[in-house]
Amino acid sequence: MSLHFLRRAKPLFTSPFPHTNLLRRSSFHGSPVMSEAEKKILTEEELERKKKKDDKAKEKELKKLKALEKAKLAELKAKQAKDGTSAPKKNSKKSSKRDASDENPADFVDPETPLGEKKRLSSQMAKQYSPAAVEKSWYAWWEKSELFKADAKSSKPPFVIVLPPPNVTGALHIGHALTSAIEDTIIRWKRMSGYNALWVPGMDHAGIATQVVVEKKLMRDRGVTRHDVGREEFVNEVWKWKNQHGGTILTQLRRLGASLDWSRECFTMDEQRSKAVTEGFVRLYKEGLIYRDIRLVNWDCVLRTAVSDVEVDHIDIKEKTLLNIPGYDKPVEFGLLTSFAYPLEGGLGEVVVATTRVETMLGDTAIAIHPDDARYNHLHGKFAVHPFNGRKIPIICDGILVDPNFGTGCVKITPAHDPNDCEVGKRHNLEFINILTDDGKINTNGGSDFTGMPRFAAREAVLEALKNKGLYRGAQNNEMRLGLCQRTGDVIEPMIKPQWYVNCSMIGKEALDVAINDENKKLEFVPKQYTAEWRRWLENIRDWCISRQLWWGHRIPAWYATLEEDERKEIGAYNDHWVVARTEDEARKEAAEKFSGKKFELTQDQDVLDTWFSSGLFPLSVLGWPDETEDFKAFYPTSVLETGHDILFFWVARMVMMGMKLGGDVPFSKVYFHPMIRDAHGRKMSKSLGNVIDPLEVINGVTLDALHKRLEEGNLDPKELVVAKEGQVKDFPNGISECGADALRFALVSYTAQSDKINLDILRVVGYRQWCNKLWNAVRFAMMRLGDDYSPPLTLSPETMPFSCQWILSVLNKAISKTVESLNAFEFSDAANTVYAWWQYQFCDVYIEAIKPYFAGDNPAFASERAHAQHALWVSLETGLRLLHPLMPFVTEELWQRLPSPKNTERKASIMICDYPSAVENWTNEKVETEMETVLASVKCLRALRAGLLEKQKNERLPAFALCENNVTSEVVKSHELEIRTLANLSSLEVLLKGEHAAPPGSAVETVNENLKVYLKVNRALNTEAEQEKIRNKIDELQKQKEKLQKVMSASGYEEKVPANIKEDNATKLAKILQEFDFFEKESARLVAETGNEQMEK
């Protein structure tokens, strides 16, 4: 369980002066904390005096706090009296307590909740939203109540997501947070939408990463290597480490609110998953899809294992460059192309070749030339002589590899240590000579002068030896790409090794077909662009090397039978002596049949399987495969895979291939690829840049000093540390504010529209944290307006409600439809923005303000409107919170729990098991929405006039006028005069009809639409010059529009060629332009006249 849930509550009050903080160094109950020595020094009398002094100090602090609250209350009442929006009288006892000046601060603080129990809420809502307070206790209760648990026997339709298993060594990073935010949004939505929703958590044993961590720990704690302790003890050490430290990230995911079914938590090396891995290997081997071969692999000399392409980082080197390489005391030189000569047999001269890895010449077995290169026709079929061992080196013709125009046109061939040379070696049946030991030293094949040298030390020695023999021909800068192991930083060495492989040709084709074949399409990618990437990978798929020379991982279920009659006794000497089985007993039986009548000894392969092999089986194994479990029958295939596009091939393709082959179907029908996260400047997150963002630091907040400390505790060199700290100062000058999990989740989901990359700006997360405060205050407002005895209705009749209530329900209906549509389309950013827009711009900015007059005192004229407004308020809040819940689970749960529920109905225990909102047919009212558009457009214009005209007293209530072109517009404005007046903060609103009323003097005008203008009367505050300038600009703009349209209409052939409907539209547009033109010319004349009158009065 996350320590967050065990944290002590924040003190109720603290002194603004650090040296007088009553709760500084205090116990949980506020008593000062003293050492045992201090206690012994104080006498009983002194202790009593100290206690009284502390009590007085606390009492004084409480009085100060109450006085502050009283002053704020008085200020609020004065403002309400001035604005005419004083709060309604409250009849309940609790309401009267709220208004009383002696309110108790403790009423606003949640009581402590025992771990796992339902959260105990304060009697009064806190006046400010606090992420730490709100997000406390809920998760432990959700989990203990088994609200995340799916039922394999449920009749509900299944919906399943498997969490991409994080590494057991890992800690939560921002990529995990994005994955969690998206997947939890999906699963909570589906759970609320009536699905039997299952989200399975698991961890990956992370073979290389975990082995490296434990090896370092052994060296640090005991000064020994894994080879010193032996395989069995080392594996026991890894299990011990895993049980003590592994799984940290799963605990951290709880802090994000991830509603995973923890009852099904699994680990890729646990008993059931290990059984699945063994079964998968055996079945694929029996079908001829797994085989053993000697091929070139990526070799890490530090780890002494093959590594996959995804575990290799490439760096570009432009010229001679020195790099620090593990195991070497001084930097190693790269980026040089070294030329040297091979003497030709029979004294025919020499051929010059060039290489960036001169030490590999110890394993050269040929020199290649182009068959059409006339310079070397005389060398066809000839031999060179190796200068150090006298080996004859054939000169071969290869038109595929050799470019006669590059360098000398001669290429040295080292088949055992270069991918291109390896292919040449196969084409020409060359000898493959491995010159390196597993730890990167020159072996006996390299010659006695170099045996035992580390490869890069041998590089220098070979160079010196070539010079001594007069064969060195110089070196020059050379651009190159260098492969480095992600885990160790070691230079990857191509090595020829016997390994186990999966034949991917057929299963790869099947995986491709289900995604691109319209007749048999079972797999869809979101965004669709990744279908092309899928095709590119699978059309060029190579067989998959699945063995690793590690000790931590799934031991390969293959045994080698050494026969008594074998000449060569080393393991693996004869490729047909391998037997594959589920257990050693089964292997022994199979070997006895295979080598009937012969004596043999069995030895299990020392290698383990590539971690991606068990990961590829994950959708199968987490549900109990290969056993026919209830879970497997109910939940396979799963529904959606959500992951990063960087592992499309390495994980996604392998799951599809193995799922189809072993599970009989695609493991999921849809794959959603989330973007990769960058910093606010678009840079990849890197410890050396100081821009790595820890999600927990965003959730809990962190100071700049603490950010610096994290860097100092890392392994950056001093120069990198300086750069990283400067980056942190630039990006987080004041640290990171406490944002909470809800705000972080919402920000990450809302970012997903940014193509394949997210430029994460922490200020946006801070903005959503502030928005949570707005939600909090909206519910506080509602609770005050509803009162303590309010009982929500079971049904609503919108047609009987006031205009603003009809409107909020109608736009809520649209928000529901748009949100569900976006979620179904995996457009999570659109869903988040739709919910945000409804809460922010419609509910908070409009509806809450529009209904305030109904609650301004106990005006009997508004009794009916007040009751309807309460109902609409409750329905909007309750529905809006359910709509928002998948995106922000904590704050929505807390606010929903505070809402009253209808009487005589069973209230669900949690918002997360309520129904997700769906559109209600009779809530939609297009007429009301259209009229509200006019209201809000009018309000916007009036606010703009106020902001532009009044430098001071911008909130002063002013009279306004609405000039309508026709009776229809006039009736709309008249019927919604209260809403316009309230939202625009007007003292009055008079409706004028064009032709019947003159423009009011001392007023500024703004156009709402073609049928409506609004005036704000400001009298002396009116800057007539500025207003004249505004009108002149408008007239100029209209003049341009008129001339442009008249030019079109007067063009040759206009009457004959242009369709009638377009001509009619143009004529209407011109008439409206002329009408506007006339209006503003009259306005200009009015202002001139008013200015003249003012001057005469002076």
PDB file of C-alpha atoms in Angstrom, residues 107-332:
ATOM      1  CA  ASP A 107     -15.482  21.092  11.094  1.00  0.00           C
ATOM      2  CA  PHE A 108     -13.646  21.689   7.813  1.00  0.00           C
ATOM      3  CA  VAL A 109     -11.049  18.931   8.272  1.00  0.00           C
ATOM      4  CA  ASP A 110     -11.679  15.270   7.438  1.00  0.00           C
ATOM      5  CA  PRO A 111     -11.422  12.974  10.459  1.00  0.00           C
ATOM      6  CA  GLU A 112      -8.761  10.257  10.286  1.00  0.00           C
ATOM      7  CA  THR A 113      -9.998   7.201   8.361  1.00  0.00           C
ATOM      8  CA  PRO A 114      -8.701   3.743   9.362  1.00  0.00           C
ATOM      9  CA  LEU A 115      -6.909   2.122   6.438  1.00  0.00           C
ATOM     10  CA  GLY A 116      -9.330   0.393   4.086  1.00  0.00           C
ATOM     11  CA  GLU A 117     -12.482   1.915   5.527  1.00  0.00           C
ATOM     12  CA  LYS A 118     -14.754   4.302   3.647  1.00  0.00           C
ATOM     13  CA  LYS A 119     -13.425   7.820   3.919  1.00  0.00           C
ATOM     14  CA  ARG A 120     -14.814   9.871   6.777  1.00  0.00           C
ATOM     15  CA  LEU A 121     -15.678  13.319   5.510  1.00  0.00           C
ATOM     16  CA  SER A 122     -15.688  16.580   7.432  1.00  0.00           C
ATOM     17  CA  SER A 123     -19.070  17.982   8.442  1.00  0.00           C
ATOM     18  CA  GLN A 124     -18.341  21.101   6.390  1.00  0.00           C
ATOM     19  CA  MET A 125     -16.598  21.245   3.019  1.00  0.00           C
ATOM     20  CA  ALA A 126     -13.152  22.795   3.226  1.00  0.00           C
ATOM     21  CA  LYS A 127     -13.084  26.269   1.754  1.00  0.00           C
ATOM     22  CA  GLN A 128     -10.204  25.424  -0.571  1.00  0.00           C
ATOM     23  CA  TYR A 129      -9.504  22.285  -2.583  1.00  0.00           C
ATOM     24  CA  SER A 130      -6.497  20.333  -1.325  1.00  0.00           C
ATOM     25  CA  PRO A 131      -5.287  17.433  -3.514  1.00  0.00           C
ATOM     26  CA  ALA A 132      -3.600  15.698  -0.602  1.00  0.00           C
ATOM     27  CA  ALA A 133      -6.723  15.850   1.561  1.00  0.00           C
ATOM     28  CA  VAL A 134      -9.150  14.882  -1.215  1.00  0.00           C
ATOM     29  CA  GLU A 135      -7.062  12.004  -2.615  1.00  0.00           C
ATOM     30  CA  LYS A 136      -6.467  10.456   0.773  1.00  0.00           C
ATOM     31  CA  SER A 137      -8.150   7.181   1.852  1.00  0.00           C
ATOM     32  CA  TRP A 138     -10.351   6.604  -1.198  1.00  0.00           C
ATOM     33  CA  TYR A 139      -8.087   4.143  -2.974  1.00  0.00           C
ATOM     34  CA  ALA A 140      -7.589   1.857   0.007  1.00  0.00           C
ATOM     35  CA  TRP A 141     -11.379   1.648   0.398  1.00  0.00           C
ATOM     36  CA  TRP A 142     -11.972   1.005  -3.323  1.00  0.00           C
ATOM     37  CA  GLU A 143      -9.436  -1.795  -3.245  1.00  0.00           C
ATOM     38  CA  LYS A 144     -10.647  -3.411  -0.006  1.00  0.00           C
ATOM     39  CA  SER A 145     -14.244  -3.223  -1.263  1.00  0.00           C
ATOM     40  CA  GLU A 146     -13.160  -5.155  -4.394  1.00  0.00           C
ATOM     41  CA  LEU A 147     -14.684  -2.513  -6.661  1.00  0.00           C
ATOM     42  CA  PHE A 148     -11.986  -3.233  -9.270  1.00  0.00           C
ATOM     43  CA  LYS A 149     -12.600  -6.968  -9.329  1.00  0.00           C
ATOM     44  CA  ALA A 150     -14.085  -8.638 -12.412  1.00  0.00           C
ATOM     45  CA  ASP A 151     -16.214 -11.783 -12.240  1.00  0.00           C
ATOM     46  CA  ALA A 152     -15.445 -14.536 -14.766  1.00  0.00           C
ATOM     47  CA  LYS A 153     -19.006 -15.861 -14.345  1.00  0.00           C
ATOM     48  CA  SER A 154     -20.714 -12.509 -14.950  1.00  0.00           C
ATOM     49  CA  SER A 155     -23.357 -12.248 -17.666  1.00  0.00           C
ATOM     50  CA  LYS A 156     -22.131  -8.765 -18.567  1.00  0.00           C
ATOM     51  CA  PRO A 157     -20.127  -8.439 -21.798  1.00  0.00           C
ATOM     52  CA  PRO A 158     -16.378  -8.636 -21.037  1.00  0.00           C
ATOM     53  CA  PHE A 159     -13.973  -5.778 -21.602  1.00  0.00           C
ATOM     54  CA  VAL A 160     -10.337  -6.559 -20.883  1.00  0.00           C
ATOM     55  CA  ILE A 161      -7.094  -4.600 -20.831  1.00  0.00           C
ATOM     56  CA  VAL A 162      -3.741  -6.069 -19.828  1.00  0.00           C
ATOM     57  CA  LEU A 163      -1.403  -3.517 -18.265  1.00  0.00           C
ATOM     58  CA  PRO A 164       1.909  -3.504 -20.169  1.00  0.00           C
ATOM     59  CA  PRO A 165       4.011  -5.149 -17.443  1.00  0.00           C
ATOM     60  CA  PRO A 166       6.517  -2.675 -16.022  1.00  0.00           C
ATOM     61  CA  ASN A 167       9.976  -3.929 -15.115  1.00  0.00           C
ATOM     62  CA  VAL A 168      10.324  -5.296 -11.603  1.00  0.00           C
ATOM     63  CA  THR A 169      13.309  -2.939 -11.182  1.00  0.00           C
ATOM     64  CA  GLY A 170      11.360   0.105 -12.276  1.00  0.00           C
ATOM     65  CA  ALA A 171      10.011   3.160 -10.500  1.00  0.00           C
ATOM     66  CA  LEU A 172       7.130   5.216 -11.787  1.00  0.00           C
ATOM     67  CA  HIS A 173       8.060   7.584 -14.618  1.00  0.00           C
ATOM     68  CA  ILE A 174       5.902   9.924 -16.661  1.00  0.00           C
ATOM     69  CA  GLY A 175       5.428   7.326 -19.422  1.00  0.00           C
ATOM     70  CA  HIS A 176       3.897   4.922 -16.901  1.00  0.00           C
ATOM     71  CA  ALA A 177       1.676   7.744 -15.667  1.00  0.00           C
ATOM     72  CA  LEU A 178       0.413   8.365 -19.214  1.00  0.00           C
ATOM     73  CA  THR A 179      -0.290   4.662 -19.734  1.00  0.00           C
ATOM     74  CA  SER A 180      -2.110   4.486 -16.404  1.00  0.00           C
ATOM     75  CA  ALA A 181      -4.143   7.651 -17.037  1.00  0.00           C
ATOM     76  CA  ILE A 182      -5.362   6.455 -20.442  1.00  0.00           C
ATOM     77  CA  GLU A 183      -6.038   2.849 -19.467  1.00  0.00           C
ATOM     78  CA  ASP A 184      -7.813   3.785 -16.236  1.00  0.00           C
ATOM     79  CA  THR A 185      -9.971   6.261 -18.143  1.00  0.00           C
ATOM     80  CA  ILE A 186     -10.985   3.472 -20.531  1.00  0.00           C
ATOM     81  CA  ILE A 187     -11.584   0.834 -17.863  1.00  0.00           C
ATOM     82  CA  ARG A 188     -13.574   3.107 -15.514  1.00  0.00           C
ATOM     83  CA  TRP A 189     -15.723   4.266 -18.442  1.00  0.00           C
ATOM     84  CA  LYS A 190     -16.383   0.690 -19.559  1.00  0.00           C
ATOM     85  CA  ARG A 191     -17.057  -0.473 -15.991  1.00  0.00           C
ATOM     86  CA  MET A 192     -19.646   2.305 -15.576  1.00  0.00           C
ATOM     87  CA  SER A 193     -21.085   1.462 -19.014  1.00  0.00           C
ATOM     88  CA  GLY A 194     -22.232  -2.014 -17.989  1.00  0.00           C
ATOM     89  CA  TYR A 195     -19.211  -4.115 -18.947  1.00  0.00           C
ATOM     90  CA  ASN A 196     -17.536  -6.827 -16.926  1.00  0.00           C
ATOM     91  CA  ALA A 197     -14.371  -4.751 -16.948  1.00  0.00           C
ATOM     92  CA  LEU A 198     -11.051  -6.389 -16.154  1.00  0.00           C
ATOM     93  CA  TRP A 199      -7.721  -4.579 -16.000  1.00  0.00           C
ATOM     94  CA  VAL A 200      -4.942  -7.045 -15.217  1.00  0.00           C
ATOM     95  CA  PRO A 201      -1.780  -5.891 -13.431  1.00  0.00           C
ATOM     96  CA  GLY A 202       1.531  -7.655 -13.791  1.00  0.00           C
ATOM     97  CA  MET A 203       5.274  -7.220 -13.620  1.00  0.00           C
ATOM     98  CA  ASP A 204       8.033  -8.256 -15.972  1.00  0.00           C
ATOM     99  CA  HIS A 205      11.079 -10.023 -14.511  1.00  0.00           C
ATOM    100  CA  ALA A 206      13.263  -7.846 -16.802  1.00  0.00           C
ATOM    101  CA  GLY A 207      16.100 -10.329 -17.239  1.00  0.00           C
ATOM    102  CA  ILE A 208      19.027  -8.066 -18.047  1.00  0.00           C
ATOM    103  CA  ALA A 209      17.948  -5.067 -15.962  1.00  0.00           C
ATOM    104  CA  THR A 210      17.318  -7.106 -12.826  1.00  0.00           C
ATOM    105  CA  GLN A 211      20.502  -9.152 -13.155  1.00  0.00           C
ATOM    106  CA  VAL A 212      22.545  -5.947 -13.517  1.00  0.00           C
ATOM    107  CA  VAL A 213      20.924  -4.417 -10.394  1.00  0.00           C
ATOM    108  CA  VAL A 214      21.614  -7.480  -8.249  1.00  0.00           C
ATOM    109  CA  GLU A 215      25.156  -7.909  -9.608  1.00  0.00           C
ATOM    110  CA  LYS A 216      25.921  -4.315  -8.625  1.00  0.00           C
ATOM    111  CA  LYS A 217      24.404  -4.920  -5.201  1.00  0.00           C
ATOM    112  CA  LEU A 218      26.574  -8.014  -4.665  1.00  0.00           C
ATOM    113  CA  MET A 219      29.691  -6.094  -5.626  1.00  0.00           C
ATOM    114  CA  ARG A 220      28.720  -3.137  -3.429  1.00  0.00           C
ATOM    115  CA  ASP A 221      27.696  -5.188  -0.366  1.00  0.00           C
ATOM    116  CA  ARG A 222      30.024  -8.193  -0.532  1.00  0.00           C
ATOM    117  CA  GLY A 223      32.660  -7.388  -3.143  1.00  0.00           C
ATOM    118  CA  VAL A 224      31.834 -10.489  -5.204  1.00  0.00           C
ATOM    119  CA  THR A 225      30.576 -11.227  -8.721  1.00  0.00           C
ATOM    120  CA  ARG A 226      27.822 -13.656  -9.716  1.00  0.00           C
ATOM    121  CA  HIS A 227      30.521 -16.039 -10.925  1.00  0.00           C
ATOM    122  CA  ASP A 228      32.043 -16.009  -7.438  1.00  0.00           C
ATOM    123  CA  VAL A 229      28.787 -17.094  -5.764  1.00  0.00           C
ATOM    124  CA  GLY A 230      27.560 -19.479  -8.466  1.00  0.00           C
ATOM    125  CA  ARG A 231      24.289 -19.681 -10.364  1.00  0.00           C
ATOM    126  CA  GLU A 232      22.035 -21.181  -7.697  1.00  0.00           C
ATOM    127  CA  GLU A 233      23.004 -18.717  -4.970  1.00  0.00           C
ATOM    128  CA  PHE A 234      22.856 -15.798  -7.390  1.00  0.00           C
ATOM    129  CA  VAL A 235      19.299 -16.662  -8.498  1.00  0.00           C
ATOM    130  CA  ASN A 236      18.316 -16.940  -4.818  1.00  0.00           C
ATOM    131  CA  GLU A 237      19.772 -13.466  -4.270  1.00  0.00           C
ATOM    132  CA  VAL A 238      17.685 -12.111  -7.160  1.00  0.00           C
ATOM    133  CA  TRP A 239      14.490 -13.621  -5.722  1.00  0.00           C
ATOM    134  CA  LYS A 240      15.379 -12.160  -2.335  1.00  0.00           C
ATOM    135  CA  TRP A 241      15.872  -8.720  -3.915  1.00  0.00           C
ATOM    136  CA  LYS A 242      12.619  -9.054  -5.893  1.00  0.00           C
ATOM    137  CA  ASN A 243      10.622  -9.916  -2.768  1.00  0.00           C
ATOM    138  CA  GLN A 244      12.116  -6.993  -0.840  1.00  0.00           C
ATOM    139  CA  HIS A 245      12.263  -4.244  -3.472  1.00  0.00           C
ATOM    140  CA  GLY A 246      10.437  -5.392  -6.577  1.00  0.00           C
ATOM    141  CA  GLY A 247       6.965  -4.166  -7.343  1.00  0.00           C
ATOM    142  CA  THR A 248       7.498  -0.605  -6.099  1.00  0.00           C
ATOM    143  CA  ILE A 249       5.904   0.642  -9.277  1.00  0.00           C
ATOM    144  CA  LEU A 250       2.664  -1.284  -8.709  1.00  0.00           C
ATOM    145  CA  THR A 251       2.311   0.431  -5.338  1.00  0.00           C
ATOM    146  CA  GLN A 252       2.954   3.784  -7.019  1.00  0.00           C
ATOM    147  CA  LEU A 253       0.243   3.070  -9.608  1.00  0.00           C
ATOM    148  CA  ARG A 254      -2.257   3.009  -6.748  1.00  0.00           C
ATOM    149  CA  ARG A 255      -1.314   6.607  -6.006  1.00  0.00           C
ATOM    150  CA  LEU A 256      -2.408   7.488  -9.552  1.00  0.00           C
ATOM    151  CA  GLY A 257      -5.815   5.903  -8.903  1.00  0.00           C
ATOM    152  CA  ALA A 258      -5.310   2.964 -11.297  1.00  0.00           C
ATOM    153  CA  SER A 259      -8.316   0.657 -10.791  1.00  0.00           C
ATOM    154  CA  LEU A 260      -6.449  -2.580 -11.496  1.00  0.00           C
ATOM    155  CA  ASP A 261      -7.810  -5.956 -10.409  1.00  0.00           C
ATOM    156  CA  TRP A 262      -5.107  -6.703  -7.849  1.00  0.00           C
ATOM    157  CA  SER A 263      -6.585 -10.142  -7.117  1.00  0.00           C
ATOM    158  CA  ARG A 264      -5.178 -11.194 -10.518  1.00  0.00           C
ATOM    159  CA  GLU A 265      -1.747  -9.596 -10.108  1.00  0.00           C
ATOM    160  CA  CYS A 266       0.972 -11.712 -11.690  1.00  0.00           C
ATOM    161  CA  PHE A 267       4.705 -11.840 -12.333  1.00  0.00           C
ATOM    162  CA  THR A 268       6.309 -13.241 -15.471  1.00  0.00           C
ATOM    163  CA  MET A 269       8.458 -15.618 -13.379  1.00  0.00           C
ATOM    164  CA  ASP A 270       5.716 -16.879 -11.064  1.00  0.00           C
ATOM    165  CA  GLU A 271       4.666 -20.530 -11.256  1.00  0.00           C
ATOM    166  CA  GLN A 272       1.719 -20.155 -13.668  1.00  0.00           C
ATOM    167  CA  ARG A 273       3.535 -17.799 -16.036  1.00  0.00           C
ATOM    168  CA  SER A 274       6.631 -20.052 -16.004  1.00  0.00           C
ATOM    169  CA  LYS A 275       4.415 -23.003 -16.888  1.00  0.00           C
ATOM    170  CA  ALA A 276       3.011 -21.010 -19.827  1.00  0.00           C
ATOM    171  CA  VAL A 277       6.506 -20.101 -21.049  1.00  0.00           C
ATOM    172  CA  THR A 278       7.645 -23.715 -20.971  1.00  0.00           C
ATOM    173  CA  GLU A 279       4.487 -24.877 -22.731  1.00  0.00           C
ATOM    174  CA  GLY A 280       4.809 -22.187 -25.378  1.00  0.00           C
ATOM    175  CA  PHE A 281       8.429 -23.107 -26.112  1.00  0.00           C
ATOM    176  CA  VAL A 282       7.679 -26.828 -26.300  1.00  0.00           C
ATOM    177  CA  ARG A 283       4.652 -26.432 -28.585  1.00  0.00           C
ATOM    178  CA  LEU A 284       6.468 -24.083 -30.964  1.00  0.00           C
ATOM    179  CA  TYR A 285       9.464 -26.429 -31.051  1.00  0.00           C
ATOM    180  CA  LYS A 286       7.282 -29.474 -31.769  1.00  0.00           C
ATOM    181  CA  GLU A 287       5.698 -27.560 -34.674  1.00  0.00           C
ATOM    182  CA  GLY A 288       9.118 -26.787 -36.109  1.00  0.00           C
ATOM    183  CA  LEU A 289       8.927 -23.064 -35.351  1.00  0.00           C
ATOM    184  CA  ILE A 290      11.788 -23.051 -32.816  1.00  0.00           C
ATOM    185  CA  TYR A 291      15.228 -24.244 -33.891  1.00  0.00           C
ATOM    186  CA  ARG A 292      18.877 -23.879 -32.897  1.00  0.00           C
ATOM    187  CA  ASP A 293      21.460 -22.304 -35.184  1.00  0.00           C
ATOM    188  CA  ILE A 294      24.884 -20.622 -35.182  1.00  0.00           C
ATOM    189  CA  ARG A 295      24.468 -16.998 -36.232  1.00  0.00           C
ATOM    190  CA  LEU A 296      25.768 -13.507 -35.646  1.00  0.00           C
ATOM    191  CA  VAL A 297      24.241 -11.769 -32.598  1.00  0.00           C
ATOM    192  CA  ASN A 298      24.558  -8.466 -30.706  1.00  0.00           C
ATOM    193  CA  TRP A 299      26.974  -9.392 -27.914  1.00  0.00           C
ATOM    194  CA  ASP A 300      27.518  -7.452 -24.688  1.00  0.00           C
ATOM    195  CA  CYS A 301      30.953  -8.316 -23.299  1.00  0.00           C
ATOM    196  CA  VAL A 302      30.125  -6.925 -19.832  1.00  0.00           C
ATOM    197  CA  LEU A 303      26.904  -8.929 -19.430  1.00  0.00           C
ATOM    198  CA  ARG A 304      28.325 -11.801 -21.509  1.00  0.00           C
ATOM    199  CA  THR A 305      25.050 -12.282 -23.335  1.00  0.00           C
ATOM    200  CA  ALA A 306      23.313 -11.637 -26.597  1.00  0.00           C
ATOM    201  CA  VAL A 307      20.969  -8.648 -26.498  1.00  0.00           C
ATOM    202  CA  SER A 308      18.075  -7.718 -28.773  1.00  0.00           C
ATOM    203  CA  ASP A 309      18.068  -4.818 -31.222  1.00  0.00           C
ATOM    204  CA  VAL A 310      15.725  -2.854 -28.944  1.00  0.00           C
ATOM    205  CA  GLU A 311      18.338  -2.981 -26.164  1.00  0.00           C
ATOM    206  CA  VAL A 312      20.960  -1.301 -28.365  1.00  0.00           C
ATOM    207  CA  ASP A 313      21.287   2.486 -28.605  1.00  0.00           C
ATOM    208  CA  HIS A 314      23.162   3.935 -31.571  1.00  0.00           C
ATOM    209  CA  ILE A 315      25.260   7.091 -31.484  1.00  0.00           C
ATOM    210  CA  ASP A 316      26.566   8.943 -34.546  1.00  0.00           C
ATOM    211  CA  ILE A 317      30.263   9.752 -34.567  1.00  0.00           C
ATOM    212  CA  LYS A 318      31.478  12.355 -37.058  1.00  0.00           C
ATOM    213  CA  GLU A 319      35.246  12.159 -36.564  1.00  0.00           C
ATOM    214  CA  LYS A 320      37.951  10.890 -34.241  1.00  0.00           C
ATOM    215  CA  THR A 321      36.275  10.660 -30.827  1.00  0.00           C
ATOM    216  CA  LEU A 322      37.360   9.372 -27.406  1.00  0.00           C
ATOM    217  CA  LEU A 323      34.737   7.471 -25.397  1.00  0.00           C
ATOM    218  CA  ASN A 324      34.758   5.991 -21.906  1.00  0.00           C
ATOM    219  CA  ILE A 325      33.991   2.276 -22.197  1.00  0.00           C
ATOM    220  CA  PRO A 326      33.251  -0.011 -19.190  1.00  0.00           C
ATOM    221  CA  GLY A 327      36.303  -1.999 -18.117  1.00  0.00           C
ATOM    222  CA  TYR A 328      38.904   0.372 -19.642  1.00  0.00           C
ATOM    223  CA  ASP A 329      41.003   2.789 -17.616  1.00  0.00           C
ATOM    224  CA  LYS A 330      41.493   5.253 -20.450  1.00  0.00           C
ATOM    225  CA  PRO A 331      39.117   6.436 -23.216  1.00  0.00           C
ATOM    226  CA  VAL A 332      38.906   4.408 -26.412  1.00  0.00           C
TER     227      VAL A 332
END
